Tab-separated table of C-alpha atoms in Angstrom:
chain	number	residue	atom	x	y	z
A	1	UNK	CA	9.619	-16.689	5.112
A	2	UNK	CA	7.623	-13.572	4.226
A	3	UNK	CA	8.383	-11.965	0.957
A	4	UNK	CA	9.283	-8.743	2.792
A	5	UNK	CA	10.878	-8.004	6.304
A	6	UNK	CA	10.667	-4.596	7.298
A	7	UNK	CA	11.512	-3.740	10.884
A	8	UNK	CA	8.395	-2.017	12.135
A	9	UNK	CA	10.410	-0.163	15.121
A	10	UNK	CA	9.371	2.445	16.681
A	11	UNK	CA	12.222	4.775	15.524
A	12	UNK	CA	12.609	8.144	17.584
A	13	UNK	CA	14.980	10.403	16.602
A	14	UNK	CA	16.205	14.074	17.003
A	15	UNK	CA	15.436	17.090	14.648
A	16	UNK	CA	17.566	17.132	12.072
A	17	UNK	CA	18.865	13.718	11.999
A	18	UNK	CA	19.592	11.386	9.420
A	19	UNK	CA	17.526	8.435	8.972
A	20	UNK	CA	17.607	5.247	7.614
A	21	UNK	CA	14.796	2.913	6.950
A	22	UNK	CA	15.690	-0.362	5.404
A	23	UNK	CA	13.266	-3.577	3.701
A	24	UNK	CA	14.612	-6.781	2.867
A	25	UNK	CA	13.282	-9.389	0.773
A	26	UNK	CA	13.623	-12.976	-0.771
A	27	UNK	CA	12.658	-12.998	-4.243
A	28	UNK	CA	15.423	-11.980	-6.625
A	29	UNK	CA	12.769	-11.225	-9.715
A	30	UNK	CA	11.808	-8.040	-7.817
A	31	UNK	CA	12.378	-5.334	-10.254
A	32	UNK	CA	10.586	-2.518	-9.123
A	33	UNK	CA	10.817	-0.943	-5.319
A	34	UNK	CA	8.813	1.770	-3.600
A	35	UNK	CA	8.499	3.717	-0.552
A	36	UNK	CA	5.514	5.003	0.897
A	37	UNK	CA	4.725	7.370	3.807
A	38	UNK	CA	1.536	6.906	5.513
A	39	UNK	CA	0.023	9.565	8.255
A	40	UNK	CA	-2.030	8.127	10.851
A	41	UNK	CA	-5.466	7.219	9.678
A	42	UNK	CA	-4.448	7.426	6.216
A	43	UNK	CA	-3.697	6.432	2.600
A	44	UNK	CA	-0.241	5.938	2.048
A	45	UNK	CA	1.398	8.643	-0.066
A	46	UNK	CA	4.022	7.042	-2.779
A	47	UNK	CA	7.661	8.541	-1.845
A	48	UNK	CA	9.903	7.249	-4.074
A	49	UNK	CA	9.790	4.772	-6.569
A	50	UNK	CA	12.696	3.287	-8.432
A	51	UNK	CA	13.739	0.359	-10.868
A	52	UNK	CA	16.247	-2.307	-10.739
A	53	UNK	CA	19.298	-1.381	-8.390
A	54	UNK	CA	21.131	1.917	-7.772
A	55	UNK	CA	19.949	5.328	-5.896
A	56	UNK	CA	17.312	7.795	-6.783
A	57	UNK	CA	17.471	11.228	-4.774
A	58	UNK	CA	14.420	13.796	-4.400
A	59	UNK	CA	15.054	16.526	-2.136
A	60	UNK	CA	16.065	15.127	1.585
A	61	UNK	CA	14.987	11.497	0.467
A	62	UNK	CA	16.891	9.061	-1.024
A	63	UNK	CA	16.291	5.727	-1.921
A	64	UNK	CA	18.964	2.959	-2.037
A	65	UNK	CA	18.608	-0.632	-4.313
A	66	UNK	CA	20.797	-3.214	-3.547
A	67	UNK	CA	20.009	-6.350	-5.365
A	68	UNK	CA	22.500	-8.566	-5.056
A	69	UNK	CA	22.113	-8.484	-0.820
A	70	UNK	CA	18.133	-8.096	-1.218
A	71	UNK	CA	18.534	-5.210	0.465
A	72	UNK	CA	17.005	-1.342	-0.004
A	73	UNK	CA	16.827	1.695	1.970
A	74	UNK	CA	14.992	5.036	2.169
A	75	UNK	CA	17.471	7.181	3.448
A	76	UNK	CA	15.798	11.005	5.040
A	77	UNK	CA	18.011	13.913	5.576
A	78	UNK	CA	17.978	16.556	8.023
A	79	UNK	CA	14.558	15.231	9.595
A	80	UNK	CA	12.172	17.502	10.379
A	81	UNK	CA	8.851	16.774	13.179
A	82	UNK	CA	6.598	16.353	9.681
A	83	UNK	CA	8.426	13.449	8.865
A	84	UNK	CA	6.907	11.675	11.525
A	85	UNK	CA	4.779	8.309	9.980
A	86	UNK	CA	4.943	5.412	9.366
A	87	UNK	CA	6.995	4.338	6.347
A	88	UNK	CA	6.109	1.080	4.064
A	89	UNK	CA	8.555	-0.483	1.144
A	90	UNK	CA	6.734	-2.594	-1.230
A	91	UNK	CA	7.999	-4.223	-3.994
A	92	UNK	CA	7.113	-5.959	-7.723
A	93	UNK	CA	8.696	-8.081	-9.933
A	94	UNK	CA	5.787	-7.341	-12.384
A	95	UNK	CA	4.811	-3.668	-12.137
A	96	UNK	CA	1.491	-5.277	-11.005
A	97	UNK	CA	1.393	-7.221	-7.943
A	98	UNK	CA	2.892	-5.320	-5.368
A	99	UNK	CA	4.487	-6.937	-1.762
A	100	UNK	CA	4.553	-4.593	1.147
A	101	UNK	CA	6.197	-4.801	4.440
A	102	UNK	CA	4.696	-4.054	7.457
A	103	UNK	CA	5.997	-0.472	7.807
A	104	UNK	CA	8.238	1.162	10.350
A	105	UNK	CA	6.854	3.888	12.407
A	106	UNK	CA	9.028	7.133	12.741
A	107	UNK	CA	8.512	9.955	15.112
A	108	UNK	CA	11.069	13.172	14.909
A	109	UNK	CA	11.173	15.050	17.744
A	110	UNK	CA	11.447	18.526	17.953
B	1	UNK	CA	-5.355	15.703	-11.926
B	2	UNK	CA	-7.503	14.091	-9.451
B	3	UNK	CA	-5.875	11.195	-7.240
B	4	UNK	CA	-7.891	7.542	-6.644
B	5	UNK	CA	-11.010	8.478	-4.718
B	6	UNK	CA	-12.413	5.963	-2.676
B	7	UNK	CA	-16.302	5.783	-0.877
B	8	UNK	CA	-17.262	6.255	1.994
B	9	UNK	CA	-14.735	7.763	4.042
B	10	UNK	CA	-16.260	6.029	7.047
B	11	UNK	CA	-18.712	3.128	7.243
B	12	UNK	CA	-20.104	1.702	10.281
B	13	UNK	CA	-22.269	-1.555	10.192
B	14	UNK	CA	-23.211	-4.008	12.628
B	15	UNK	CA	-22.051	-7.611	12.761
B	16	UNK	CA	-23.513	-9.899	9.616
B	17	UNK	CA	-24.309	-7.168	7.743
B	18	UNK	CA	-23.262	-6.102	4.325
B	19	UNK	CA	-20.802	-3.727	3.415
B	20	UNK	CA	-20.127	-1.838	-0.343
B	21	UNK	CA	-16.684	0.062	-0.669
B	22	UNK	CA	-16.340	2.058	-3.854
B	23	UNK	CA	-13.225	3.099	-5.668
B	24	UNK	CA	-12.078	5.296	-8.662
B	25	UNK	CA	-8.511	4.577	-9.554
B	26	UNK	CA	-6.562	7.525	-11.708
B	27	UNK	CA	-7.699	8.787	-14.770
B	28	UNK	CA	-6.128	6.436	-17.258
B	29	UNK	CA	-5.425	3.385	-14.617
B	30	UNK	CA	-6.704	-0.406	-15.592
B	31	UNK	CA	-5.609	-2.007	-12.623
B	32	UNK	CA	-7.349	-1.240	-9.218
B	33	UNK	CA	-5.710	-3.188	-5.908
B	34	UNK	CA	-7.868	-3.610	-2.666
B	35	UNK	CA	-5.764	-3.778	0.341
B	36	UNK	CA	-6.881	-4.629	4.593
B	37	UNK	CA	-5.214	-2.279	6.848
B	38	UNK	CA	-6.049	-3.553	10.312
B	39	UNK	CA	-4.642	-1.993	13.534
B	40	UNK	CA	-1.342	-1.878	14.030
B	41	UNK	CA	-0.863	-4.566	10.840
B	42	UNK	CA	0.415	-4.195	7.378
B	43	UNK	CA	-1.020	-3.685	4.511
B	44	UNK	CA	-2.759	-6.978	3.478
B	45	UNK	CA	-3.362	-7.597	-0.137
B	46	UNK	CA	-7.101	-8.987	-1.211
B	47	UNK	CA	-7.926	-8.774	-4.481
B	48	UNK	CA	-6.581	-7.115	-7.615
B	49	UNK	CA	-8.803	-6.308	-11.336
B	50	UNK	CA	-7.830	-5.193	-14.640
B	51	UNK	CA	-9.565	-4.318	-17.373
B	52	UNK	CA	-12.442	-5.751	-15.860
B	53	UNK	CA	-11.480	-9.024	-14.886
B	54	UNK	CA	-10.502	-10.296	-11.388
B	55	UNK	CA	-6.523	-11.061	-11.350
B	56	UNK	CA	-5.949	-12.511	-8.448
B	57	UNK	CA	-7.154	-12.694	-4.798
B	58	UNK	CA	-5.528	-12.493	-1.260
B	59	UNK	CA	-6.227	-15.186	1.570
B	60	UNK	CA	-9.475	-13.961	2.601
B	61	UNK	CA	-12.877	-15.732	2.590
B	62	UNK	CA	-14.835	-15.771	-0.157
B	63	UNK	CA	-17.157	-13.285	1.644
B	64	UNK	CA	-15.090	-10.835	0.470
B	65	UNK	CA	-15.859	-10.025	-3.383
B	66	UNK	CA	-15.991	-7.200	-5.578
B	67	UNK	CA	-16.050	-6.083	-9.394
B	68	UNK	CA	-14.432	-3.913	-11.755
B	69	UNK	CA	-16.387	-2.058	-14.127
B	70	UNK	CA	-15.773	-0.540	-17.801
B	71	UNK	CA	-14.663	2.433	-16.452
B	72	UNK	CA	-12.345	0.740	-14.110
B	73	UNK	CA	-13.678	1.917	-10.887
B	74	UNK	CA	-14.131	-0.470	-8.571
B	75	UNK	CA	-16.358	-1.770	-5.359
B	76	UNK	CA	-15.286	-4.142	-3.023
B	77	UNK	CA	-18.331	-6.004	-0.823
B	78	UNK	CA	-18.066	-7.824	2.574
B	79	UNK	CA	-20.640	-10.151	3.227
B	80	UNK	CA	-21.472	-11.686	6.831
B	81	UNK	CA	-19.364	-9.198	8.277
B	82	UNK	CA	-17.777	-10.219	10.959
B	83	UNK	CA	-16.044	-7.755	14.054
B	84	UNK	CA	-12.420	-8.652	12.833
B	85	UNK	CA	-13.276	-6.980	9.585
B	86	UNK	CA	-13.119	-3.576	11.358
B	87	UNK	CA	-10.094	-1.879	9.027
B	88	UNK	CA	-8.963	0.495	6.946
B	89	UNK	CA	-10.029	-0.535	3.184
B	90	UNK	CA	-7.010	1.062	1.071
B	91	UNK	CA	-7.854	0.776	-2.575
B	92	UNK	CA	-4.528	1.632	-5.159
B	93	UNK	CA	-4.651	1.722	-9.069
B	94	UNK	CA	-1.847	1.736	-11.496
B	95	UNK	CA	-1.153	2.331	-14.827
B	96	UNK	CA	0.379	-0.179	-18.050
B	97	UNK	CA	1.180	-3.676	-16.935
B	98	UNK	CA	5.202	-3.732	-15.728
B	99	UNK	CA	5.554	0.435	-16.304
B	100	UNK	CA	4.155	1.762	-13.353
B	101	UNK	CA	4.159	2.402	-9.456
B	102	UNK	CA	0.716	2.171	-7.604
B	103	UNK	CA	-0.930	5.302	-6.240
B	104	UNK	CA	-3.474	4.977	-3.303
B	105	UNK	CA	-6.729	6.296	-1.973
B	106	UNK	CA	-7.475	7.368	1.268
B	107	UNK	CA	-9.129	4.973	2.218
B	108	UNK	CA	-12.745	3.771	3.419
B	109	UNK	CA	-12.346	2.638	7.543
B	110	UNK	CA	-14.985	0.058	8.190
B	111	UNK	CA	-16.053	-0.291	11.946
B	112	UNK	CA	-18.380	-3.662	12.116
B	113	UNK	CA	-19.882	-3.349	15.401
């Protein structure tokens, strides 16, 4: 079983919708949870990043920790064509090993 | 504040060749992470140093080595390369042990041809 499972898609959705991405994962001493959005061709640009369970908001992203399921989410509001990438979770139980999924790719159409 | 830099943006060698990626994490950052990005794959990790010393290492061939120096930049080397090792070479730093996300370059894509 991999450490992560992220559902690489593709997801295609409308303008303005709402979207939800969603990781899940096996190993319970992960602590600290991040999303990433990666453009085609390059680095991945750090998102969100939050510790131990609960919800962090920032602007039209927010990102959801449920640890007793396993489970997060990046949730994106009122989508917009920019949006469109590929989206990665990764995960630590240290701070300093990370585990990443294999990143779902998004497009928002106008 | 400058972001982690990473050199060359593109590399092209030819099959059993050597190849030298170069990386310089955030100011401040000990730990430097090198990751494989092939086609349509995930991130795969390879090797991560701090403060100087080689933590730990991904499943990859021992052909694929690197160093951190006191500064904490960072190269990672291919030896032998082979045309599978065609990727995109993401290298990430972070800060204090257990306080910090990771921050990434943009990359170096190696085309072994």
């Amino acid at each position: 079983q991999k450490e992560v499972e992220q559902d690489p898609g593709p997801l295609s959705v409308p303008e303005g919708a709402i979207v939800s991405l969603n990781c899940t994962y096996s190993n319970s001493a992960f602590q600290y949870f991040m999303w990433y959005r990666q453009y085609s061709r390059k680095g991945p640009e750090l998102l969100m990043y939050t510790y131990s369970s609960g919800n962090k908001e920032d602007g039209r992203f927010t990102a959801q920790v449920d640890k007793s399921s396993k489970y997060i989410s990046l949730f994106i509001r009122d989508s917009q064509p920019s949006d469109s990438a590929t989206y990665l979770c990764a995960m630590s139980n240290t701070g300093n090993q990370f585990y990443f999924g294999t990143g779902t790719s998004l497009t928002v159409i106008p | 504040e400058a972001g982690v830099t990473q050199s060359p943006t593109h590399l092209i060698k030819t099959r059993g060749q050597q190849a030298t990626l170069r990386c310089s994490p955030i100011s401040g950052h000990t730990s430097v992470y090198w990751y494989q990005q092939a086609l349509g794959l995930g991130l795969q990790f390879l090797l991560w140093y701090d403060e100087g010393e080689e933590r730990n290492r991904g499943n990859f061939p021992p052909r694929f080595s690197g160093r951190q120096f006191p500064n904490y930049s960072s190269e990672l080397n291919v030896n032998a390369l082979e045309l599978e090792d065609s990727a995109l070479y993401l290298c990430a730093s972070s800060s204090l042990i257990g306080l910090s996300e990771a921050f990434f370059g943009q990359g170096t894509r190696l085309t072994v041809v």
